[in-house]
Amino acid sequence: MLSLRLLLVAGIAFPPAQLRAQAPTMADREVLYRSILELPAKMTNGGVTPHWMPDGSSFWYTTREQGNTVTYQIDPTHNTRTLLPQAPQVPLRPNAQGRELLSPDEAWFAGVDAWADSIKDYPGFNIYLRPSGGGARMTLTTSGIRGYNWSYDDYFETEAKWSPDSRRLAALKIDYRTLDSIPIIHWLKPHTEVEWWSWRRPDGPYDTNELYLLDVGTRREIRVDTGSDPDRPIVILGWKGDASELYFARMDREYKQLDVMAADPATGRSRVVLTERSQTYVGGWEVGGSWKFRGVNLLDDGKRFLWDSERSGRNGLYLYSLDGALIRRLTPDSILVGGPYGTRGDVAAVDEGAGWVYFSGHGDRTRPYDVQLYRVGLDGAHLTRLTDGTGQHYVRFAPSKQFFIDYRTTVRDPLASVLRKADGSLLRPLESGNVEAYTALKLRPREEFVVKADDGKTDLYGVLYLPRDFDPGRKYPVIDFIYGGPADIGSPKTFGDNLGWSAEAMAQLGFVTLTVDARGTPDRGKAFQDVAYHNIGRHEIPDHVAALHQLAAARPYMDLSRVGITGGSWGGYFTVRAMLQAPEVYAVGVATGSQFEFLEHLPNVITPWLGQPAAHPEEYRYASNYWLADQLKGKLLLVHGTSDANVPFSPFMRMTDAFIRAGKFFDMLVLPEASHHSSQYHSPGYAREVGRRYLVEHLKPGP
């Protein structure tokens, strides 16, 4: 007879009586835990990468079938699928090296000398041109120097844009020389080395953004007039079709006013096309190392553009002329315009000939995070939903705009793709995700839930995970997996969400695990997100506590005397916050790569919600976890990498100092040379394993 452990690995389900008679050991559970973490690499298909053919509608793609790579050609016009003996030969195009931009006439590649692994090894500061047909590259700019150089290599693809006639390149030049610096200490070198990184602070100087138009023929650098405030974030939007104007956006330091600007490429003179203001902050931008705006779509007619705005409280699409005059609003408040979870970009396609705008949006008030594809006429008429089925839909349009591939996934359903006509009518299924490895484990279904926020009125949405051998007569410790920041949602909305895999894997160790998005997070309209405005750290944990109590009231198997919480980055901040703000609820916490306060955090990540520190000192003080250090009662593990350039090491040390001064005992794991994004997977997965052991040891899920 096979052992119980082997049966568990094979995925054989046991009847409840047998489970009670022979419960799996923790070693058995650990095998299942690791099997789940390995699942993403084993699941294939579902997604289709189309290679469009010259007719603009047909395409071919490759997939895996019975361990072999096969190629199919799809003819949407005749709705046929043909098995090809091999992938078609793709016409050779000039070959990019790194993050280079190919000019529209395909004569030149433009690139910027890249940052190396270490600042001291930076090889250059200027933009070059490289002939696409071969030959030595040439210097386009010569004015770049250390600390006052052209765009980072990492962002060059989005921060520089060729003119349609290939005569000019728009690019940003950034002055970092006035910024503060933070040390990255390389402890593992034969001789300890200190590397200094330029660093923005909300209460310090910002880098200066300068926009230039670079003439390929003359090598002339024409500076664009971007206004009198030198430290405003700038993003290049694109060119008018005839190359007569360049469009860009600028934001003020409070993120309350955004201007769309147009520049004359011959002189650099600019004009304001449109101004958007908000009493809180203007939406439509992305946080990160570079400020990006996704709210403008220039139309090919050279006369109009589409504009995203939250001015009504729910993001909508507006049609403007390029002189800044509003033509009409295109979408109603019943649909919150917004892209699928995990992606950016709301407008999927514009067919100006047929007069259609295709866009992603949230239109079901009972499932507010679901994303469907819609279309509306440029005249504002005939609004229609084109996709069906709950969950997240994202699409790829054929160049002809006559067909699109619809990709759909939910928390329970793996990614699948189908082919549709532009009017949404279904032509054929394409691929479904191969989840045999997942199905073989016979895990319990993931449970989506709705609870009320701490205000007793607002609906919050989340996901609950149970052990495979769940017994409702038992008591299970609970782990709250949190992200919680105002810039993104955390609770899974897709089958393959990384946080979801972690929560599902931990459940198999004998926990009930959950995720929930509190007030202050995005994708629910401006009022829902504005709860975090000047209130970081005030409502998020009370909302999570309210969710726990409501879930446990209907699920007596949840043991609220043994509750843990874990998260990374923003989730690390809120893990510590929960341990200090609700010590009577949360007994154990594991926080990785955490912010602890926001005076030393990147301003584009925090100032939209907390403002400038000089004007709002109390808001910054309240959001800090330092002043709550004496409230710690449970077991807390802090994990941080010494080379984290997103969240500096110094706040980590200040938090430890605050605990020491308060006489509070805690645990820490310092990861040498680990960055912000590698800290959870350091050496490999060491931090994850330490966190798992910590939660098991102190929450005691039992055998």
XYZ file of C-alpha atoms in Angstrom:
703
model
C 0.000 0.000 0.000
C 1.302 3.427 -0.919
C 2.151 5.773 1.919
C -0.073 8.736 2.598
C 2.747 11.083 1.558
C 3.069 9.463 -1.870
C -0.706 9.568 -2.300
C -0.710 13.270 -1.476
C 2.012 13.977 -4.022
C 0.092 11.998 -6.624
C -2.907 14.204 -5.924
C -5.331 11.444 -4.834
C -8.271 12.825 -2.823
C -9.209 11.133 0.445
C -12.728 10.840 1.858
C -13.177 12.842 5.088
C -13.240 9.725 7.304
C -9.889 8.557 6.003
C -8.423 12.032 6.423
C -9.537 12.095 10.048
C -8.079 8.669 10.607
C -4.717 9.460 9.084
C -4.004 13.188 8.928
C -1.040 14.279 6.802
C 2.131 15.189 8.621
C 3.789 18.593 8.303
C 6.377 16.952 6.028
C 3.519 15.852 3.761
C 2.128 19.366 3.782
C 5.499 20.838 2.896
C 5.685 18.613 -0.182
C 2.304 19.941 -1.322
C 3.343 23.516 -0.457
C 6.391 23.289 -2.720
C 4.403 21.577 -5.469
C 2.092 24.592 -5.648
C 4.973 27.067 -5.822
C 6.350 25.069 -8.770
C 3.043 25.116 -10.659
C 3.466 28.364 -12.656
C 6.423 26.884 -14.553
C 4.399 23.785 -15.421
C 1.297 25.474 -16.820
C 1.466 26.350 -20.506
C -0.690 27.595 -23.377
C -3.744 29.764 -22.881
C -1.944 32.787 -24.227
C -1.337 33.313 -27.933
C 1.414 35.502 -29.366
C 0.196 36.453 -32.844
C 2.569 37.069 -35.752
C 0.483 39.179 -38.095
C 0.713 38.561 -41.813
C 0.774 41.162 -44.615
C -3.038 41.205 -45.040
C -3.303 42.710 -41.536
C -5.772 40.089 -40.289
C -4.247 36.615 -40.651
C -1.622 35.461 -38.188
C 0.317 32.439 -37.040
C 1.361 31.336 -33.591
C 3.202 28.495 -31.916
C 2.004 26.368 -29.014
C 2.892 23.172 -27.181
C 0.973 19.943 -27.752
C 1.986 16.635 -26.185
C 5.460 17.959 -25.515
C 5.999 19.207 -29.076
C 6.016 22.721 -30.533
C 3.391 23.149 -33.245
C 2.467 26.116 -35.450
C -1.006 27.155 -36.543
C -2.048 29.751 -39.089
C -5.351 31.500 -38.505
C -7.342 33.108 -41.325
C -10.047 35.157 -39.567
C -11.702 36.202 -42.802
C -12.543 32.582 -43.668
C -12.426 31.399 -40.038
C -9.924 28.621 -40.712
C -7.052 27.148 -38.722
C -4.254 25.360 -40.578
C -1.476 23.263 -39.078
C 1.824 24.355 -40.603
C 4.854 22.061 -40.968
C 7.042 24.782 -39.486
C 6.917 28.407 -38.442
C 6.937 30.809 -41.438
C 10.090 32.721 -42.237
C 9.786 36.162 -40.731
C 11.048 38.967 -43.000
C 14.291 40.184 -41.566
C 14.222 43.621 -40.000
C 17.151 45.542 -38.647
C 18.329 43.980 -35.421
C 18.127 46.086 -32.268
C 20.850 45.824 -29.661
C 19.420 46.327 -26.196
C 16.813 49.036 -25.783
C 17.331 50.796 -29.091
C 14.688 52.687 -31.058
C 14.406 52.051 -34.800
C 13.556 55.119 -36.852
C 10.334 54.985 -38.922
C 12.349 54.829 -42.171
C 14.375 51.966 -40.619
C 17.645 53.737 -41.386
C 18.841 54.324 -37.818
C 18.838 52.875 -34.369
C 19.005 55.361 -31.510
C 20.288 54.267 -28.115
C 21.651 55.678 -24.918
C 24.822 54.479 -23.216
C 23.553 52.147 -20.516
C 23.989 52.210 -16.795
C 26.230 49.355 -15.776
C 25.821 47.314 -12.604
C 27.771 49.929 -10.713
C 27.639 53.681 -11.082
C 31.412 53.946 -11.150
C 31.408 51.737 -14.271
C 28.994 53.975 -16.208
C 30.513 53.967 -19.718
C 28.931 57.101 -21.123
C 26.259 59.755 -20.899
C 25.085 60.420 -24.465
C 22.731 59.233 -27.209
C 24.170 57.507 -30.248
C 22.948 56.589 -33.723
C 23.761 53.256 -35.308
C 23.149 52.568 -39.018
C 20.621 49.733 -39.301
C 22.419 48.353 -42.324
C 25.682 47.992 -40.438
C 28.643 50.190 -39.704
C 30.035 52.159 -36.810
C 27.712 54.045 -34.531
C 27.842 57.830 -34.360
C 27.352 60.218 -31.469
C 24.135 62.219 -31.671
C 24.714 64.205 -28.465
C 27.895 65.400 -26.819
C 26.562 67.473 -23.922
C 25.946 64.656 -21.452
C 28.153 64.474 -18.373
C 28.043 62.457 -15.169
C 24.895 63.334 -13.232
C 23.552 65.457 -16.097
C 22.915 62.900 -18.758
C 20.392 61.609 -21.250
C 17.597 59.230 -20.289
C 18.343 55.998 -18.474
C 18.745 52.967 -20.696
C 15.916 51.274 -18.782
C 13.436 53.945 -19.856
C 14.802 55.027 -23.215
C 12.169 53.089 -25.124
C 9.388 55.067 -23.460
C 11.152 58.378 -22.846
C 12.398 58.982 -26.403
C 10.324 59.108 -29.599
C 11.242 59.453 -33.271
C 9.379 61.931 -35.438
C 7.301 60.283 -38.202
C 9.669 61.646 -40.877
C 12.737 60.254 -39.008
C 14.381 63.669 -39.018
C 14.260 64.281 -35.276
C 14.402 62.420 -32.004
C 12.656 63.733 -28.888
C 14.551 62.804 -25.723
C 14.869 63.784 -22.077
C 18.006 65.031 -20.384
C 18.015 64.739 -16.603
C 20.094 66.642 -14.052
C 20.701 64.602 -10.875
C 23.521 66.736 -9.491
C 21.467 68.454 -6.785
C 19.902 65.278 -5.408
C 20.677 63.656 -2.095
C 22.596 60.377 -2.126
C 22.154 57.068 -0.350
C 24.915 54.499 0.186
C 24.715 50.975 -1.163
C 27.355 49.055 0.773
C 28.837 45.960 -0.830
C 29.792 43.967 2.239
C 30.798 40.824 0.359
C 33.620 42.391 -1.664
C 37.193 41.509 -0.629
C 37.359 45.093 0.560
C 34.040 46.657 1.534
C 32.881 49.113 -1.137
C 30.419 51.976 -0.862
C 28.384 52.957 -3.914
C 26.432 56.218 -3.847
C 23.047 56.424 -5.553
C 21.297 59.684 -6.365
C 18.079 59.798 -4.386
C 14.918 61.901 -4.463
C 13.155 62.698 -1.209
C 9.712 64.296 -0.806
C 11.329 67.055 1.284
C 14.435 67.448 -0.879
C 15.434 68.591 -4.345
C 14.106 66.768 -7.384
C 15.978 66.017 -10.551
C 15.527 68.522 -13.352
C 13.840 67.261 -16.511
C 14.822 68.910 -19.790
C 13.157 68.013 -23.075
C 15.132 68.268 -26.325
C 14.525 67.784 -30.022
C 17.623 66.293 -31.637
C 18.136 66.914 -35.334
C 19.675 63.856 -37.000
C 21.110 65.767 -39.957
C 22.685 68.705 -38.124
C 23.179 67.141 -34.647
C 21.530 70.286 -33.291
C 19.985 70.083 -29.815
C 16.840 72.217 -29.546
C 15.568 72.612 -25.998
C 11.796 72.624 -25.608
C 10.177 75.255 -23.405
C 8.592 73.139 -20.629
C 7.861 76.046 -18.271
C 9.571 77.833 -15.412
C 9.475 74.970 -12.886
C 12.562 72.878 -13.649
C 11.737 69.873 -11.465
C 8.353 68.955 -12.898
C 7.992 65.377 -14.153
C 7.900 65.298 -17.965
C 6.758 62.510 -20.280
C 6.846 62.448 -24.079
C 3.457 61.538 -25.546
C 4.087 61.447 -29.282
C 4.150 63.351 -32.556
C 1.561 64.793 -34.861
C 1.308 62.644 -37.971
C 2.955 65.249 -40.199
C 5.781 65.795 -37.639
C 4.783 69.433 -37.209
C 4.328 69.196 -33.423
C 5.607 67.152 -30.509
C 3.243 66.479 -27.598
C 4.304 66.002 -24.005
C 2.815 66.126 -20.507
C 4.088 67.828 -17.372
C 2.920 67.397 -13.779
C 3.415 69.676 -10.795
C 5.171 68.458 -7.623
C 1.845 68.079 -5.794
C 0.416 65.946 -8.625
C -2.623 68.223 -8.629
C -2.173 69.761 -12.083
C -1.259 68.082 -15.334
C -0.693 69.962 -18.585
C -0.681 68.506 -22.068
C 1.726 70.573 -24.159
C 2.590 70.924 -27.841
C 6.034 72.013 -29.062
C 7.257 73.389 -32.367
C 10.167 71.110 -33.399
C 11.949 73.882 -35.269
C 12.046 76.365 -32.392
C 11.185 74.492 -29.201
C 8.390 76.959 -28.407
C 5.462 75.290 -26.652
C 1.792 75.888 -25.956
C -0.625 74.440 -23.432
C -3.182 72.216 -25.097
C -5.136 71.091 -22.033
C -4.929 71.416 -18.260
C -6.368 68.928 -15.789
C -6.649 69.842 -12.099
C -7.748 67.929 -9.027
C -8.369 68.816 -5.386
C -6.510 65.622 -4.453
C -4.317 64.266 -7.276
C -4.579 63.702 -11.011
C -4.859 60.046 -11.997
C -3.674 58.278 -15.114
C 0.037 58.085 -14.285
C 2.242 55.221 -13.159
C 4.585 55.212 -10.201
C 8.070 53.801 -10.360
C 11.513 54.968 -11.304
C 10.080 56.997 -14.159
C 6.893 59.044 -14.300
C 4.652 57.909 -17.140
C 1.253 59.113 -18.266
C -1.156 56.900 -20.147
C -4.120 59.231 -20.590
C -3.511 60.606 -24.105
C -4.128 58.835 -27.418
C -3.353 60.954 -30.478
C -5.584 60.229 -33.482
C -4.125 59.769 -36.942
C -6.196 62.584 -38.437
C -3.822 65.063 -36.766
C -6.762 67.021 -35.376
C -8.029 65.170 -32.304
C -6.957 63.115 -29.309
C -8.564 60.929 -26.659
C -8.202 61.996 -23.045
C -8.653 59.967 -19.832
C -10.086 61.902 -16.909
C -11.440 61.202 -13.420
C -13.111 64.624 -13.287
C -16.548 63.047 -12.736
C -15.262 60.687 -10.051
C -15.047 57.687 -12.403
C -12.423 57.548 -15.113
C -13.886 58.259 -18.542
C -12.860 58.911 -22.147
C -13.172 62.363 -23.672
C -12.597 63.504 -27.248
C -10.636 66.746 -27.681
C -9.351 68.746 -30.593
C -5.646 69.536 -30.674
C -6.417 73.167 -29.916
C -7.650 72.015 -26.493
C -11.398 72.276 -27.112
C -13.638 69.552 -25.709
C -15.612 67.917 -28.505
C -17.586 65.417 -26.399
C -17.461 62.860 -23.649
C -17.498 59.345 -25.064
C -18.181 57.093 -22.053
C -20.785 57.236 -19.257
C -20.135 57.019 -15.512
C -21.705 53.557 -15.510
C -18.408 52.296 -16.959
C -15.126 53.025 -15.206
C -12.577 53.109 -18.019
C -9.526 51.094 -17.009
C -7.215 48.368 -18.228
C -7.065 44.760 -17.034
C -5.419 43.812 -13.765
C -1.656 43.727 -14.184
C -1.624 45.836 -17.354
C -1.679 49.511 -18.208
C -3.507 51.195 -21.025
C -7.226 51.713 -21.450
C -7.648 52.240 -25.211
C -7.135 48.956 -27.056
C -7.551 50.320 -30.597
C -9.018 53.189 -32.602
C -10.523 52.581 -36.031
C -10.902 56.107 -37.337
C -12.177 54.929 -40.719
C -15.092 53.105 -39.149
C -15.410 55.657 -36.355
C -14.853 53.308 -33.394
C -12.896 53.512 -30.146
C -12.240 50.174 -28.427
C -11.487 50.426 -24.712
C -11.265 48.387 -21.522
C -13.583 49.137 -18.651
C -15.247 48.060 -15.419
C -19.002 48.039 -15.998
C -20.484 45.544 -13.519
C -21.143 47.185 -10.149
C -21.584 43.728 -8.556
C -18.109 42.652 -9.789
C -16.283 45.983 -9.900
C -12.825 44.561 -10.688
C -13.964 42.624 -13.765
C -12.690 44.111 -17.025
C -14.523 43.839 -20.345
C -13.842 45.269 -23.800
C -16.240 47.917 -25.073
C -16.528 50.058 -28.129
C -18.123 53.427 -28.669
C -18.413 55.645 -31.724
C -16.265 58.736 -32.016
C -19.647 60.465 -32.215
C -20.402 59.171 -28.694
C -23.087 56.754 -29.873
C -23.602 52.981 -29.933
C -21.758 52.016 -26.768
C -21.469 48.199 -26.777
C -19.811 45.549 -24.641
C -17.863 43.132 -26.856
C -16.627 40.428 -24.457
C -18.499 38.105 -22.127
C -17.752 35.977 -19.110
C -16.612 37.239 -15.725
C -13.010 38.081 -14.915
C -10.207 39.926 -16.634
C -10.282 40.388 -20.414
C -7.399 41.885 -22.322
C -7.144 41.968 -26.088
C -4.825 42.270 -29.075
C -6.250 43.818 -32.212
C -5.255 42.817 -35.704
C -3.583 45.636 -37.664
C -6.658 45.694 -39.905
C -8.831 46.448 -36.821
C -11.314 43.865 -38.130
C -10.545 41.158 -35.551
C -9.117 40.782 -32.064
C -7.827 38.058 -29.769
C -9.654 37.993 -26.435
C -7.651 36.672 -23.464
C -9.707 35.852 -20.356
C -8.869 34.637 -16.850
C -10.477 34.640 -13.401
C -9.337 33.625 -9.928
C -10.604 30.105 -10.703
C -10.200 29.940 -14.489
C -6.782 29.741 -16.184
C -5.938 31.970 -19.116
C -7.768 31.097 -22.335
C -7.856 32.889 -25.681
C -10.520 33.137 -28.379
C -10.763 34.952 -31.708
C -13.505 37.516 -32.245
C -14.675 39.885 -34.936
C -14.417 43.579 -34.206
C -18.113 43.598 -33.255
C -17.406 41.012 -30.546
C -18.951 38.021 -32.261
C -17.064 34.802 -31.541
C -15.171 33.150 -34.392
C -13.306 30.324 -32.671
C -11.464 29.249 -29.528
C -7.685 29.408 -29.825
C -5.929 28.036 -26.744
C -6.782 27.047 -23.175
C -4.317 26.900 -20.338
C -2.827 23.516 -19.562
C -3.520 23.083 -15.858
C -3.196 19.331 -15.549
C -0.516 19.710 -12.887
C -2.815 22.005 -10.885
C -5.875 19.789 -11.314
C -3.903 16.711 -10.254
C -3.319 18.249 -6.820
C -7.107 18.326 -6.220
C -6.974 21.539 -4.215
C -10.093 23.093 -2.764
C -11.705 25.790 -4.930
C -10.626 29.351 -4.257
C -13.437 31.319 -2.659
C -14.177 34.909 -3.669
C -15.904 36.893 -0.912
C -17.453 40.295 -0.239
C -17.364 41.981 3.182
C -17.956 45.483 4.517
C -15.173 47.931 5.269
C -14.637 49.375 8.738
C -17.180 52.086 7.858
C -19.890 49.389 7.747
C -21.027 50.517 4.297
C -18.354 50.017 1.630
C -17.998 46.626 -0.044
C -14.526 45.056 -0.025
C -13.562 42.099 -2.208
C -11.091 39.317 -1.545
C -10.168 35.652 -1.938
C -10.045 32.864 0.670
C -7.897 29.718 0.446
C -8.357 26.491 2.434
C -6.165 23.416 2.997
C -6.833 20.513 0.675
C -7.782 18.284 3.634
C -9.985 20.998 5.147
C -12.190 19.844 8.024
C -14.865 22.368 9.115
C -14.793 20.846 12.595
C -11.204 21.995 13.162
C -9.815 25.370 14.154
C -7.305 26.867 11.713
C -4.881 29.751 12.211
C -5.284 32.550 9.686
C -2.763 34.429 7.524
C -3.630 37.770 5.919
C -1.558 38.302 2.742
C -1.437 42.054 2.279
C -0.194 44.577 -0.258
C -2.418 47.529 0.430
C -0.719 50.535 -1.157
C -2.745 53.221 -2.938
C -0.928 52.648 -6.233
C -2.128 49.110 -6.996
C -4.505 46.382 -5.943
C -3.186 43.286 -4.209
C -5.947 40.705 -3.963
C -5.714 38.306 -6.926
C -8.047 38.815 -9.856
C -6.408 36.241 -12.144
C -5.680 32.521 -11.960
C -1.897 32.945 -12.134
C -1.404 35.782 -9.651
C 1.887 35.444 -7.720
C 0.409 36.558 -4.409
C -2.385 34.049 -4.948
C 0.081 31.201 -5.445
C 1.826 32.123 -2.196
C -1.461 32.269 -0.282
C -2.687 28.980 -1.747
C 0.600 27.238 -0.991
C 0.651 28.448 2.617
C -2.935 27.237 3.109
C -1.749 23.680 2.534
C 0.429 23.895 5.638
C -2.738 24.006 7.719
C -3.820 27.652 7.501
C -6.800 29.577 6.242
C -5.252 32.308 4.084
C -6.881 35.350 2.554
C -6.308 38.504 0.551
C -8.527 41.598 0.462
C -8.278 45.103 -1.020
C -9.052 47.811 1.525
C -10.289 51.304 0.828
C -7.646 53.567 -0.672
C -6.650 51.136 -3.432
C -7.344 51.779 -7.145
C -9.790 50.428 -9.757
C -12.915 51.381 -7.795
C -13.291 55.047 -8.671
C -11.768 58.195 -7.257
C -13.772 58.402 -4.026
C -12.724 54.869 -3.058
C -9.043 55.576 -3.727
C -9.119 59.061 -2.207
C -9.734 57.505 1.204
C -5.936 57.233 1.310
C -5.421 60.920 0.492
C -3.550 62.472 3.451
C -4.560 59.345 5.374
C -1.929 56.681 4.682
C -1.977 54.215 7.576
C -5.361 55.263 8.977
C -8.039 53.089 7.339
C -6.243 50.153 5.722
C -5.655 47.958 8.786
C -9.103 48.660 10.325
C -10.589 47.494 7.013
C -8.568 44.277 7.134
C -9.591 43.704 10.761
C -13.243 44.243 9.834
C -12.873 41.702 7.022
C -11.360 39.138 9.397
C -14.178 39.468 11.935
C -16.902 39.192 9.309
C -15.321 36.174 7.663
C -14.804 34.425 11.014
C -18.391 35.123 12.105
C -19.602 32.973 9.213
C -16.698 30.530 9.381
C -16.145 29.295 12.940
C -13.174 27.232 11.787
C -11.139 30.478 11.538
C -9.212 30.880 14.802
C -8.837 34.616 15.384
C -6.606 33.977 18.384
C -3.914 32.882 15.889
C -3.748 35.458 13.095
C -0.636 36.237 11.063
C 0.051 38.790 8.361
C 2.725 38.995 5.683
C 3.660 41.182 2.731
C 6.460 42.827 0.791
C 7.172 46.466 -0.154
C 3.874 48.283 0.530
C 2.731 44.965 1.992
C 5.718 45.035 4.326
C 4.780 48.511 5.517
C 1.229 47.402 6.257
C 2.403 44.168 7.895
C 4.354 46.223 10.430
C 1.458 48.673 10.665
C -0.951 45.854 11.484
C 1.324 44.459 14.190
C 1.480 47.911 15.824
C -1.982 49.273 15.090
C -3.964 46.110 15.869
C -1.742 44.071 18.218
C -4.815 42.457 19.751
C -5.640 40.905 16.349
C -2.330 40.139 14.650
C -0.030 37.804 16.574
C 2.694 37.150 13.990
C 4.057 39.182 11.068
C 6.662 38.711 8.330
C 7.549 41.946 6.505
C 9.903 41.988 3.495
C 11.467 45.022 1.763
C 9.306 47.344 3.835
C 8.770 51.037 3.915
C 8.508 52.154 7.526
C 7.967 55.864 6.967
C 7.838 58.081 3.902
C 10.225 61.005 4.345
C 12.955 58.957 2.694
C 10.717 57.383 0.079
C 10.466 58.251 -3.622
C 8.280 61.352 -4.020
C 6.473 60.098 -7.122
C 5.329 57.120 -5.023
C 4.122 59.046 -1.976
C 3.535 62.776 -2.584
C 0.285 62.296 -4.557
C -1.261 60.962 -1.342
C 0.640 62.763 1.424
C 1.642 65.986 -0.325
C 4.794 67.947 0.464
C 6.233 67.260 3.941
C 6.654 70.956 4.773
C 2.947 71.541 4.219
C 1.729 68.284 5.767
C 4.100 67.271 8.582
C 1.374 65.635 10.699
C 0.263 63.424 7.816
C 3.824 62.158 7.410
C 4.241 61.666 11.142
C 0.999 59.716 11.425
C 1.947 57.472 8.468
C 5.286 56.601 10.098
C 5.551 53.309 11.966
C 8.388 54.577 14.183
C 6.128 56.299 16.707
C 4.078 53.116 17.190
C 7.068 50.888 18.035
C 6.066 50.568 21.687
C 2.779 48.930 20.646
C 4.450 45.713 19.437
C 3.174 42.627 21.283
C 3.444 39.744 18.810
C 6.262 38.043 16.964
C 7.636 40.121 14.084
C 10.261 39.217 11.483
C 11.767 42.011 9.369
C 13.537 41.036 6.129
C 15.575 43.508 4.083
C 18.238 43.471 1.383
C 21.376 45.549 1.809
C 21.297 46.627 -1.863
C 17.657 47.710 -1.913
C 17.605 50.866 -4.046
C 13.797 51.192 -3.917
C 13.493 51.256 -0.140
C 16.794 52.366 1.434
C 18.427 50.406 4.226
C 18.466 53.389 6.586
C 14.696 53.349 7.409
C 15.079 49.632 8.156
C 17.778 50.488 10.687
C 15.681 53.314 12.146
C 12.770 50.930 12.655
C 15.027 48.471 14.460
C 16.350 51.333 16.587
C 12.782 52.372 17.462
C 11.999 48.833 18.630
C 15.212 48.682 20.671
C 14.502 52.014 22.340
C 10.967 50.824 23.115
C 12.351 47.624 24.649
C 10.511 45.464 22.141
C 11.920 42.162 20.956
C 11.719 41.241 17.274
C 13.565 39.185 14.673
C 15.385 40.274 11.543
C 16.963 38.750 8.460
C 19.443 40.873 6.500
C 20.148 39.656 2.958
C 23.595 40.690 1.631
C 23.531 42.218 -1.872
C 19.779 41.576 -2.268
C 17.786 44.211 -4.139
C 14.177 45.223 -3.517
C 12.790 42.748 -6.027
C 15.193 39.899 -5.324
C 14.876 39.917 -1.546
C 11.940 37.511 -1.489
C 13.809 35.007 -3.641
C 17.356 35.427 -2.378
C 19.737 32.459 -2.540
C 17.255 31.068 -4.005
C 14.027 31.407 -2.028
C 15.857 31.600 1.287
C 13.819 34.514 2.607
C 10.577 32.840 1.560
C 11.604 29.683 3.410
C 12.540 31.623 6.542
C 9.186 33.398 6.429
C 7.318 30.112 6.013
C 9.090 28.567 8.986
C 8.450 31.653 11.098
C 4.704 31.618 10.464
C 4.456 27.869 11.070
C 6.518 28.017 14.252
C 4.541 30.814 15.877
C 1.012 30.178 14.573
C 1.224 26.402 15.096
C -1.143 25.087 12.403
C -0.836 21.546 13.795
C -0.219 18.274 11.953
